[in-house]
Short mmCIF file of C-alpha atoms and ligand atoms in Angstrom, two decimals:
data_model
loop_
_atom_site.label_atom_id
_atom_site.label_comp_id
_atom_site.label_asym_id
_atom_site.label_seq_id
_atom_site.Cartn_x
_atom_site.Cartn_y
_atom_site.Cartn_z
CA UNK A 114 12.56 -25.10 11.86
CA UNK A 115 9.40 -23.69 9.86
CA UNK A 116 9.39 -26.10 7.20
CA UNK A 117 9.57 -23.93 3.16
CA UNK A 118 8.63 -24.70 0.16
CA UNK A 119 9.41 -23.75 -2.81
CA UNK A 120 7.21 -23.23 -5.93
CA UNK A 121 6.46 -21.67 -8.41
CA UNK A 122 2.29 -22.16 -8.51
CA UNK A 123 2.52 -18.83 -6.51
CA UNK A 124 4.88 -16.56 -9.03
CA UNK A 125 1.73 -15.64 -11.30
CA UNK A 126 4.44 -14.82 -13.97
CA UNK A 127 1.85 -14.11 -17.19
CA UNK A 128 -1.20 -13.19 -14.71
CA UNK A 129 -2.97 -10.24 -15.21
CA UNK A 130 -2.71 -8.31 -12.19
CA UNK A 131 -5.10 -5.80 -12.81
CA UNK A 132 -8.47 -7.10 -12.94
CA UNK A 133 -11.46 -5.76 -11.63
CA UNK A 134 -10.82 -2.11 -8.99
CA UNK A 135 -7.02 -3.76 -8.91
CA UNK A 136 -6.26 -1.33 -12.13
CA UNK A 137 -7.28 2.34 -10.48
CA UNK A 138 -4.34 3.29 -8.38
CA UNK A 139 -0.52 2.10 -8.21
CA UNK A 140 0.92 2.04 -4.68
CA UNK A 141 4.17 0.57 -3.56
CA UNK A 142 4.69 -3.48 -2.67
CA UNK A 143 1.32 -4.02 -3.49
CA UNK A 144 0.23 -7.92 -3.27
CA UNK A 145 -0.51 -9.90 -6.38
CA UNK A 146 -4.14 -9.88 -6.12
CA UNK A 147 -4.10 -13.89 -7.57
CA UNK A 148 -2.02 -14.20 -4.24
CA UNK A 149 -4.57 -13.46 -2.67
CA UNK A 150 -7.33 -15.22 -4.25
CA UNK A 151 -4.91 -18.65 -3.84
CA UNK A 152 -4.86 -18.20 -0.66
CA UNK A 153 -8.54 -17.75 -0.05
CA UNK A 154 -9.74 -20.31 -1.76
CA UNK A 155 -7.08 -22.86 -0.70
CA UNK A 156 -6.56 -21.88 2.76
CA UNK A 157 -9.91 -20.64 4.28
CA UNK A 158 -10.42 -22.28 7.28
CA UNK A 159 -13.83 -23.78 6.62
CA UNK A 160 -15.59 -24.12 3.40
CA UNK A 161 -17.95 -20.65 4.39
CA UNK A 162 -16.38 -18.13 6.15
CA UNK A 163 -17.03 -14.82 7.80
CA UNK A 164 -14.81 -12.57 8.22
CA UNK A 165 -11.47 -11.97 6.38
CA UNK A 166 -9.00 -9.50 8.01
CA UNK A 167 -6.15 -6.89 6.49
CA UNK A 168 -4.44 -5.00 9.07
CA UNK A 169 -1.37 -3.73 6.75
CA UNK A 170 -4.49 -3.82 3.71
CA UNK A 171 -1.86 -0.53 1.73
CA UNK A 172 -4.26 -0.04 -1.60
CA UNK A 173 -6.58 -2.58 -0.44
CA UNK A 174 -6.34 -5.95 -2.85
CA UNK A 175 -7.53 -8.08 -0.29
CA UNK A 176 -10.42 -6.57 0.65
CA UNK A 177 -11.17 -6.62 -3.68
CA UNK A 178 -10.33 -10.42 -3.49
CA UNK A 179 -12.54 -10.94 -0.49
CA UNK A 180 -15.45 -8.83 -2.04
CA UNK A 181 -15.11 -10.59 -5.37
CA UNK A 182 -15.92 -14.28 -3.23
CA UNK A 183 -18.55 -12.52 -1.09
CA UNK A 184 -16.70 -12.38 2.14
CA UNK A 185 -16.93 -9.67 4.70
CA UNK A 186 -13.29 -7.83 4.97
CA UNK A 187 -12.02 -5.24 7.37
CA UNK A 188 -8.61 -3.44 6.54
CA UNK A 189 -6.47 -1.26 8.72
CA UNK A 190 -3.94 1.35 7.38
CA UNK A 191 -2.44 4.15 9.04
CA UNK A 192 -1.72 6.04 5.71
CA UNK A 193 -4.65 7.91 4.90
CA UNK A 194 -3.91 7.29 0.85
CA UNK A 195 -4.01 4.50 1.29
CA UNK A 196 -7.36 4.03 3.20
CA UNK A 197 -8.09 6.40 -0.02
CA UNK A 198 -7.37 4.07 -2.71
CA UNK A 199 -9.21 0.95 -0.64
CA UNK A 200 -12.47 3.15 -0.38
CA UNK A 201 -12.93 3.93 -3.91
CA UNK A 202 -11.78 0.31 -4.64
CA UNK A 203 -14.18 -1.73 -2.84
CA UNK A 204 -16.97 0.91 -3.53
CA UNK A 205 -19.64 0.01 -6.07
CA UNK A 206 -20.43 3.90 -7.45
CA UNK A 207 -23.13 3.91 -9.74
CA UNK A 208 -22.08 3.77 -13.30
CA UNK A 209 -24.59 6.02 -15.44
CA UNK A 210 -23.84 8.66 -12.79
CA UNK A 211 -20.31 8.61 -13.46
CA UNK A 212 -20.45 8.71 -17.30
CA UNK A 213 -22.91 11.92 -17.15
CA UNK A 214 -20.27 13.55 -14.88
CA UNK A 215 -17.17 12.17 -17.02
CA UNK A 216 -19.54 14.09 -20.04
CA UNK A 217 -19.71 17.15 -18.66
CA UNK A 218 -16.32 17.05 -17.03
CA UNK A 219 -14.95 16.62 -20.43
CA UNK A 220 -16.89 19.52 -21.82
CA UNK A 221 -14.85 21.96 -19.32
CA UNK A 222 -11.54 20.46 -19.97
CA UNK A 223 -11.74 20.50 -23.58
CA UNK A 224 -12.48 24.16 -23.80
CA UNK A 225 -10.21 25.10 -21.06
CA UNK A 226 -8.67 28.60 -21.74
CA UNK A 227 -5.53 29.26 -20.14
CA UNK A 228 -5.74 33.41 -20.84
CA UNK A 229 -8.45 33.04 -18.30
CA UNK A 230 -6.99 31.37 -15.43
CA UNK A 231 -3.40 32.65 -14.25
CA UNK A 232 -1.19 30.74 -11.54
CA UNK A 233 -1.31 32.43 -8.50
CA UNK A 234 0.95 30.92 -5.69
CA UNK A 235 -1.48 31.32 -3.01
CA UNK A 236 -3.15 28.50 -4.21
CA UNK A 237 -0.57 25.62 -3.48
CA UNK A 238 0.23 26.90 -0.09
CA UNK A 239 0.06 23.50 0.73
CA UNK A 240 2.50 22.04 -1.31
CA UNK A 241 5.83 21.91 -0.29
CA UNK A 242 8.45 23.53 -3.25
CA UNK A 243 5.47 23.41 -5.83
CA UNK A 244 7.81 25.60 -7.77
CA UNK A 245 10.50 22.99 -7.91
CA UNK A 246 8.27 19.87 -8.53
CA UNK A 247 5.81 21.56 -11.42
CA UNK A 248 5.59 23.48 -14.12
CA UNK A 249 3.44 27.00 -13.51
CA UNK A 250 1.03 25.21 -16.26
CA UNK A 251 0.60 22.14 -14.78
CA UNK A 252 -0.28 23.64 -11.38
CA UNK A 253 -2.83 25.79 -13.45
CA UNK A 254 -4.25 22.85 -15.33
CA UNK A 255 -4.25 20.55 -11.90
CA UNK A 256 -5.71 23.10 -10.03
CA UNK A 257 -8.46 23.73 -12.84
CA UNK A 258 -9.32 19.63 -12.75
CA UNK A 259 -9.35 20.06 -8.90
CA UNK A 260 -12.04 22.89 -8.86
CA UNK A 261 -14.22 21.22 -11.49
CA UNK A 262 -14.49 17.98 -9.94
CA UNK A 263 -15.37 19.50 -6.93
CA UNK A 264 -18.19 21.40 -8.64
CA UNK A 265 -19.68 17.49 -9.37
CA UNK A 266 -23.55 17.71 -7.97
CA UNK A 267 -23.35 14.10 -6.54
CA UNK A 268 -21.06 13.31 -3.81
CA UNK A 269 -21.43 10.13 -4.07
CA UNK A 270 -19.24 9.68 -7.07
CA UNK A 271 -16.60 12.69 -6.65
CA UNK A 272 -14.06 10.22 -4.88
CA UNK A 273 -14.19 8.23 -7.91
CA UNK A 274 -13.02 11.08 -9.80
CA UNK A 275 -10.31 12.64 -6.69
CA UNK A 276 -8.41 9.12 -7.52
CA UNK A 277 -7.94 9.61 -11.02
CA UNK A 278 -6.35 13.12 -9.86
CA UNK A 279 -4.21 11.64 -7.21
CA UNK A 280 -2.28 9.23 -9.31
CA UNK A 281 -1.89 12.14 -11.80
CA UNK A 282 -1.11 14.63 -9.17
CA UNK A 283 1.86 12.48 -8.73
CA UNK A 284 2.55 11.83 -12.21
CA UNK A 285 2.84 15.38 -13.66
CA UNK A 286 5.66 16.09 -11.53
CA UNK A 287 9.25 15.94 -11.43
CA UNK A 288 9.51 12.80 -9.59
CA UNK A 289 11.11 9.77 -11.29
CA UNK A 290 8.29 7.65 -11.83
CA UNK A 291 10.03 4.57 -11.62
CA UNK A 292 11.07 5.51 -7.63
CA UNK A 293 8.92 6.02 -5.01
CA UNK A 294 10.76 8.09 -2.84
CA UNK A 295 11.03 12.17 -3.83
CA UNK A 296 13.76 12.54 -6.48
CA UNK A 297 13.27 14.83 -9.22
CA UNK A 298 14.20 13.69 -13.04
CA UNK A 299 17.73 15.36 -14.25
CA UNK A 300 17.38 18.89 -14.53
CA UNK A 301 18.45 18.77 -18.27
CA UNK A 302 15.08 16.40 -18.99
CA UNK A 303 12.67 19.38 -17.22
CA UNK A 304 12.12 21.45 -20.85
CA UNK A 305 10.99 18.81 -22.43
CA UNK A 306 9.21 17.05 -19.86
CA UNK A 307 5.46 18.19 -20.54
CA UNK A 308 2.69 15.61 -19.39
CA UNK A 309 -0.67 17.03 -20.15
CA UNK A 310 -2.74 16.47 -16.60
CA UNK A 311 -5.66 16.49 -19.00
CA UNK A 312 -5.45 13.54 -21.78
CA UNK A 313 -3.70 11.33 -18.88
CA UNK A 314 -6.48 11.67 -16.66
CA UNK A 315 -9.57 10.98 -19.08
CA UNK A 316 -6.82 7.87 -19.55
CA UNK A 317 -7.39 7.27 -16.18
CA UNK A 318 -11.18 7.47 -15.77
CA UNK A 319 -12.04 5.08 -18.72
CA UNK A 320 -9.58 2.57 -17.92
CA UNK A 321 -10.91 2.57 -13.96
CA UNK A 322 -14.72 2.55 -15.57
CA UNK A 323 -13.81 -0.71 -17.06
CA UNK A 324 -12.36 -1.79 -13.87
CA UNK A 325 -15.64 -0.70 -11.67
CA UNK A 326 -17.65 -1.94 -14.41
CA UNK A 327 -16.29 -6.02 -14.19
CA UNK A 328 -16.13 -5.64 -10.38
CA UNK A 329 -19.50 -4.51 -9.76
CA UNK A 330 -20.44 -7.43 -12.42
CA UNK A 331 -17.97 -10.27 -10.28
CA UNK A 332 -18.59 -8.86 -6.71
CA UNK A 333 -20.70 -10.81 -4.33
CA UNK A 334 -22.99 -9.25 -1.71
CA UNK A 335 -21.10 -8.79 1.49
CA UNK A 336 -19.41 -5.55 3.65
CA UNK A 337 -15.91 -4.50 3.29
CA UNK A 338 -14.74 -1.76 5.73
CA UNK A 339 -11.86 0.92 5.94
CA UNK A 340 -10.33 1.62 8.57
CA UNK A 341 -7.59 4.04 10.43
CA UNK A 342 -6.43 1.49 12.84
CA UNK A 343 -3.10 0.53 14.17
CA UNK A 344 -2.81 -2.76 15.69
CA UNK A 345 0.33 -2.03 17.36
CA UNK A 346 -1.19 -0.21 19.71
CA UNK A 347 -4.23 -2.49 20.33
CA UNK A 348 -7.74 -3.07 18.20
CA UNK A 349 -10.45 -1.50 20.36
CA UNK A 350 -13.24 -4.64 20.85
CA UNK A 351 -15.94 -2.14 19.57
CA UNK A 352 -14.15 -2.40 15.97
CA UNK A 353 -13.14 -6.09 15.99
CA UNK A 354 -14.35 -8.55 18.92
CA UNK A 355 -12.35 -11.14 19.72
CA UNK A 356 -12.25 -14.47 18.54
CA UNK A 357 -14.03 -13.00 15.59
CA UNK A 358 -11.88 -13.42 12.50
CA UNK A 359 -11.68 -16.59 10.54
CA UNK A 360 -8.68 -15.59 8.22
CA UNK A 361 -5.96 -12.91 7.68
CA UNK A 362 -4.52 -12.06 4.55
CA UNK A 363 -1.77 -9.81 4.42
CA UNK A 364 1.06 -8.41 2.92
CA UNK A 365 3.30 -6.40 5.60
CA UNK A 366 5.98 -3.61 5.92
CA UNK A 367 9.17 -5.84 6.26
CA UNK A 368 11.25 -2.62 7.93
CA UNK A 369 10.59 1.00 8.27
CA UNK A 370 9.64 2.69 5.58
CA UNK A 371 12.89 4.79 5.75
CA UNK A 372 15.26 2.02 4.43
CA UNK A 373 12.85 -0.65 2.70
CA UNK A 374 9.84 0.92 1.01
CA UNK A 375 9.09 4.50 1.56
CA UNK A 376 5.03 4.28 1.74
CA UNK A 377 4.77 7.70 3.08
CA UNK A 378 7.70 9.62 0.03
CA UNK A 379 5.54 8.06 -2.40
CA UNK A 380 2.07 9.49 -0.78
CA UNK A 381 3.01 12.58 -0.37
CA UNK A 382 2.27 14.13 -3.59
CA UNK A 383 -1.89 13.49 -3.19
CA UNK A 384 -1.13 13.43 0.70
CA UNK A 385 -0.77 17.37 0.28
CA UNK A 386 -2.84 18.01 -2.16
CA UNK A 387 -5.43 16.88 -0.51
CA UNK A 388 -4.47 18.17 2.99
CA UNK A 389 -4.32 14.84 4.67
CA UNK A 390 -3.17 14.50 8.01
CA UNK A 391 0.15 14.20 8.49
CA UNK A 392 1.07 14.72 4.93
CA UNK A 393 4.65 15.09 5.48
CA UNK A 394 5.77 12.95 7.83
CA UNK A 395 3.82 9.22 6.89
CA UNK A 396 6.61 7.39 7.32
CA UNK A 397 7.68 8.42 10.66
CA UNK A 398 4.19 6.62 12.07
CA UNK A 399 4.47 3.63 10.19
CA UNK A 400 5.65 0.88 11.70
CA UNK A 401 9.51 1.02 12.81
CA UNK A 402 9.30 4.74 11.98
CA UNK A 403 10.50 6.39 15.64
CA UNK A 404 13.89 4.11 16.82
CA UNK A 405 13.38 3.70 20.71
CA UNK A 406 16.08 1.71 22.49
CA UNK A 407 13.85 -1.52 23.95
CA UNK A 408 13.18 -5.03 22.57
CA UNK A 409 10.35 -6.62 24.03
CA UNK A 410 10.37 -9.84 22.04
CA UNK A 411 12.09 -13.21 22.68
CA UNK A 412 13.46 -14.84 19.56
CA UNK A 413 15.47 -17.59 18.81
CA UNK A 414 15.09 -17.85 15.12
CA UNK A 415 16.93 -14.94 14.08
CA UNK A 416 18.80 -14.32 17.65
CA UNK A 417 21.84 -14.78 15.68
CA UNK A 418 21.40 -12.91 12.63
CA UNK A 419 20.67 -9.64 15.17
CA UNK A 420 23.68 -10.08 17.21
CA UNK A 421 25.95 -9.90 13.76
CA UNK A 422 24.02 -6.60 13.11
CA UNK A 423 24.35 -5.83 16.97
CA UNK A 424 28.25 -6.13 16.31
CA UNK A 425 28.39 -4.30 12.87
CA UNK A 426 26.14 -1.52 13.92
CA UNK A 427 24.51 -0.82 16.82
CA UNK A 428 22.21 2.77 15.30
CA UNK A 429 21.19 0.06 12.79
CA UNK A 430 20.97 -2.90 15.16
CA UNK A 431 18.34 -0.83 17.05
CA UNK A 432 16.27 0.61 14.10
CA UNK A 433 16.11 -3.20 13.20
CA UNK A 434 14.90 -3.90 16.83
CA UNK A 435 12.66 -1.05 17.15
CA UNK A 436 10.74 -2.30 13.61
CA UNK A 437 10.29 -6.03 15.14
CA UNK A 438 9.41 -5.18 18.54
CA UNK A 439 6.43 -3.42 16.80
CA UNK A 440 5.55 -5.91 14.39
CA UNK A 441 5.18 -8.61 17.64
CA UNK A 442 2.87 -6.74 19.52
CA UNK A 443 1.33 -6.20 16.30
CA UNK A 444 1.09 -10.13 15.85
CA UNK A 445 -0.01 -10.41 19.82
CA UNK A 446 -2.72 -8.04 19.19
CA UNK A 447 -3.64 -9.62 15.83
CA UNK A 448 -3.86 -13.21 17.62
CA UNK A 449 -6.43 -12.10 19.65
CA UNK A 450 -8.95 -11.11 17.30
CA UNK A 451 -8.37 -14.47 15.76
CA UNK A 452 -10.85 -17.80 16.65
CA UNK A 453 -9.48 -20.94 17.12
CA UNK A 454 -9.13 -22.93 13.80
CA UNK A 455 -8.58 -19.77 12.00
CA UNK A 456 -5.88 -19.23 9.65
CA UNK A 457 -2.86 -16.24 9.08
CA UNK A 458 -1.51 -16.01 5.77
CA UNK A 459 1.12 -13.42 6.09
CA UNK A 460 2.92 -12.58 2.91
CA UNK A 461 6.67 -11.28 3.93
CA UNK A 462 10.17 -10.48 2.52
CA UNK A 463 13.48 -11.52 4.26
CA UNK A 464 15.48 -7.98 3.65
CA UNK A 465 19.09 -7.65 4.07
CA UNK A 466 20.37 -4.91 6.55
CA UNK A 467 24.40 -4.68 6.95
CA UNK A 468 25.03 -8.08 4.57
CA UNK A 469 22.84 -9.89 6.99
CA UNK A 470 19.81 -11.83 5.67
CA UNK A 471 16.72 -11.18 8.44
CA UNK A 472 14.27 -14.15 7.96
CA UNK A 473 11.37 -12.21 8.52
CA UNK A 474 9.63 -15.41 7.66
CA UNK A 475 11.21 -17.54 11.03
CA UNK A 476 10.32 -14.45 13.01
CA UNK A 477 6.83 -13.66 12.31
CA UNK A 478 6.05 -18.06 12.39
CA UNK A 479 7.86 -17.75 16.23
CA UNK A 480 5.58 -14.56 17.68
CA UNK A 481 2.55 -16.40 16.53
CA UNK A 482 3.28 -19.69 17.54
CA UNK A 483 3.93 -17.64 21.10
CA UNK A 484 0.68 -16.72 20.74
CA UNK A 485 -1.24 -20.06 20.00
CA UNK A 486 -0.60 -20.86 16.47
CA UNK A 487 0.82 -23.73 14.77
CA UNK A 488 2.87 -23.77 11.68
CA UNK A 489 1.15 -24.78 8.26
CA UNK A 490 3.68 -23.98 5.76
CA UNK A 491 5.71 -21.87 4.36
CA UNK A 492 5.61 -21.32 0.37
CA UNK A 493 8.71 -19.25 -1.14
CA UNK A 494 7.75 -17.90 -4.64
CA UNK A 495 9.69 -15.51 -6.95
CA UNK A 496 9.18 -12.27 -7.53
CA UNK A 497 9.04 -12.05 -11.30
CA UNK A 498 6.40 -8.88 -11.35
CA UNK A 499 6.48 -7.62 -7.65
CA UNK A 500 5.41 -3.91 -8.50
CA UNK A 501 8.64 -2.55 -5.93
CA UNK A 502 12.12 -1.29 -7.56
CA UNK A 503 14.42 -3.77 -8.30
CA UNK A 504 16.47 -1.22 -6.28
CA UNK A 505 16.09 0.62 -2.90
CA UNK A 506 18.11 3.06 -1.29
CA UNK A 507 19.16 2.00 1.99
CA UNK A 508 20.82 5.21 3.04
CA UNK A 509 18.26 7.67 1.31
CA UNK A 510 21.32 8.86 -0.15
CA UNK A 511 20.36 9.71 -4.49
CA UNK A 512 22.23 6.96 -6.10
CA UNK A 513 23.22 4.92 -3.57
CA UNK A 514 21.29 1.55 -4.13
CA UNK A 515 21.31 -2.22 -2.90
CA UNK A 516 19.27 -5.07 -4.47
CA UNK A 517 16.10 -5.62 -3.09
CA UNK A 518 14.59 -9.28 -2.40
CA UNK A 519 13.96 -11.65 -5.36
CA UNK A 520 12.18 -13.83 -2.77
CA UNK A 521 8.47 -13.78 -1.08
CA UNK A 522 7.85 -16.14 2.05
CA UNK A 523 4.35 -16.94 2.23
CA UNK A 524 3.65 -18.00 6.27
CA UNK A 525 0.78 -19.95 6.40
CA UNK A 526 -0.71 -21.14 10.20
CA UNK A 527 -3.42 -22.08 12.26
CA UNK A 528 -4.78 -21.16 15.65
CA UNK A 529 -4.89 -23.60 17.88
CA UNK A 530 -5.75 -22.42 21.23
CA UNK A 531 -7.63 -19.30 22.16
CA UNK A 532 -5.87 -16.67 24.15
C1 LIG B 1215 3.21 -3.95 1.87
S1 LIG B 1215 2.09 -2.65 2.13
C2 LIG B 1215 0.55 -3.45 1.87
C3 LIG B 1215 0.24 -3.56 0.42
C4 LIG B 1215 -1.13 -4.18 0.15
N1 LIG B 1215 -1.11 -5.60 0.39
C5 LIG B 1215 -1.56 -3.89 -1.27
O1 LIG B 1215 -1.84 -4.82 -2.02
O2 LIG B 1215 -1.59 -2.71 -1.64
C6 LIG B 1215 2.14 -2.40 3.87
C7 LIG B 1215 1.19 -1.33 4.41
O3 LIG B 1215 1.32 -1.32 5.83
C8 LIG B 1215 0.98 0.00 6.27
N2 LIG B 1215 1.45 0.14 7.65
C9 LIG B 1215 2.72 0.33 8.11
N3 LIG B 1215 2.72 0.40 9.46
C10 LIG B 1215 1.41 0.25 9.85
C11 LIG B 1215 0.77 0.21 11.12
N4 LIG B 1215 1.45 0.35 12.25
N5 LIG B 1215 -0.58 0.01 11.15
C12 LIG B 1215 -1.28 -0.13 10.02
N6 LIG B 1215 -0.72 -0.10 8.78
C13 LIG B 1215 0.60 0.09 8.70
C14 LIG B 1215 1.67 0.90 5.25
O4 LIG B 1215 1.06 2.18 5.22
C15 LIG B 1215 1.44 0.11 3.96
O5 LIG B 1215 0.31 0.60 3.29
#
């Protein structure tokens, strides 16, 4: 079939995965940024390239990796934190600016005096149960940091600061930190549970000052642009023309968010805080989010692995069906954008719904080979420090868990005629 290999040049087991922008903000299943870098420099079509594509680009790592080698990127992402967390990532904010503002910012949070600002619930109208998921204080002290960063002069550099605030917004809750979906810590553990928003975000700031600091010092000159694009429903030619792209490097969803990894649980906490769209319901628009009762794909590579779930489960066998007849158009609309000789590298995990192993990795090498690609290669590497719980809940019931994958499938082809 699509011929694997296994090895273990692509586990990164000691790397440090956090170089550069790839330290400012955690997200979930985010893609070993060496990954990317492998596959760029062993797998770019031509010895210079143009353009380098994303269009599931989460937190943004290979638009980094593609700035870092001077190569223009575009990412899509339908989750406006994440589009976030790419922006400030790829942006190149001006240093001195920032450390004058950190200066002053300091100056107000050290002589913060709670007597003189009182919680008042009005202000986190926007935040759904604030009361159950923080302390009066921390709402107080968050809301404080919020104000003064917004009183920054320059524009320019406020975002730099906002994403120090989102990861903290997140982590001065009561969410388990090592989950991504909304479950507060044991209700015995809330009295003495007592971040200070303060000390963890001036954490935050000089460890991401470091990171801009090496980036701006590694980058090469080229553009990398954001953007709120979904390519299931087709890539308008004004953003991408076709035959345009010489690689893709990507890391996709490998079901809805809803049983695999909840993108849109995890956002939520800077999602509202910031009054994005959408806040609450993310992971209903991600891919596979809505079930709808059609199938508009042929497969024979894992026709027989969906008629076992078909049997089993038929609620199941369609939320299965709904997530893959999205991710093909995705790939037909992706192959378009794509010129001939160019290369997909499409990073993927083969999850198990009902006992029954979906290889993701068959399916997505079939859709494009239906749409004028031939099969490289297919690496398999372990997942020693994949930043996803060992553990997801398929059932979103507290407690109830199932092993995630220990294996990533690494699809590798080539375009070889032009649609
Ligand atoms: C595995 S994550 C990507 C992680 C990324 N490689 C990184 O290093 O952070 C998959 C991403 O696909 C996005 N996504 C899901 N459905 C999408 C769609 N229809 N269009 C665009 N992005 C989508 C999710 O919001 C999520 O950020």
């Amino acid at each position: 079939m699509y011929k694997r290999k296994y090895s273990s040049e692509w586990d990164f087991r000691n790397s440090n995965t956090k170089e550069y922008t790839h330290c400012y903000h955690n997200y979930p299943a985010m893609m070993i940024p060496q990954i990317a870098r492998k596959l760029i420099t062993e797998f770019a079509p031509s010895k210079k390239i143009n353009l380098i594509l994303d269009p599931y680009m989460g937190s943004g790592t290979t638009l980094v990796e593609s700035s870092i080698r001077g190569i223009n990127s575009i990412g899509f992402d339908i989750n406006p934190l994440a589009r976030f967390i790419a922006e400030v990532k790829i942006s190149t904010f001006n240093v001195s600016e920032i450390k004058c503002s950190y200066l002053l910012l300091c100056y107000k949070l050290d002589n913060f005096n709670p007597n003189e600002y009182q919680y008042n619930e009005n202000d986190y109208v926007n935040i759904t149960k604030h009361e159950y998921w923080y302390s009066n204080e921390n709402l107080v002290k968050l809301k404080y940091l919020s104000t003064s960063i917004d009183d920054i002069e320059n524009k320019e550099i406020k975002p730099f600061f906002l994403l120090a605030l989102s990861e903290i917004i997140r982590e001065v809750s009561y969410t388990r930190n090592g989950e991504f979906k909304r479950y507060r810590i044991e209700k015995s553990k809330i009295p003495t549970y007592n971040p200070n928003p303060f000390l963890l975000f001036k954490n935050k700031i000089i460890r991401n000052l470091k990171g801009l600091e090496s980036f701006i010092l590694n980058r090469n000159d080229c553009n990398a642009i954001v953007l709120d694009c979904n390519s299931i429903h087709g890539i308008p030619n004004s953003i991408i023309k076709k035959n345009s792209v010489d690689m893709v490097v990507t890391s996709p969803p490998y079901g809805d968010s809803k049983t695999t990894v909840a993108y849109g649980q995890y956002s939520r906490w800077s999602s509202e805080w910031f009054n994005f769209p959408n806040a609450k319901n993310i992971d209903k628009t991600l891919m596979g989010g809505i079930p709808i009762v059609v199938d508009n794909f042929k497969t024979n590579s894992i026709y027989k692995e969906l008629e076992l779930i078909k049997n089993i489960d038929i609620k199941r066998y369609y939320e299965v069906v709904t997530f893959l007849s999205e991710y093909s158009q995705s790939i037909k609309n992706i192959s378009t954008l794509i010129r001939k000789g160019g290369r997909i590298c499409y990073v993927v995990g083969n999850r198990t719904v009902k006992k029954v192993q979906i290889p993701l990795d068959y399916f997505t090498a079939e859709i494009f080979e239906q749409n004028g690609f031939k099969h490289d290669i297919t690496y398999v590497r372990s997942i020693p420090n994949k930043r996803m719980p060992l553990k997801t809940s398929p059932t979103n019931k507290k407690g109830i868990n199932v092993s995630t994958m220990t294996e990533e499938y690494i699809v590798i082809m080539t375009k070889i005629n032009s649609k």
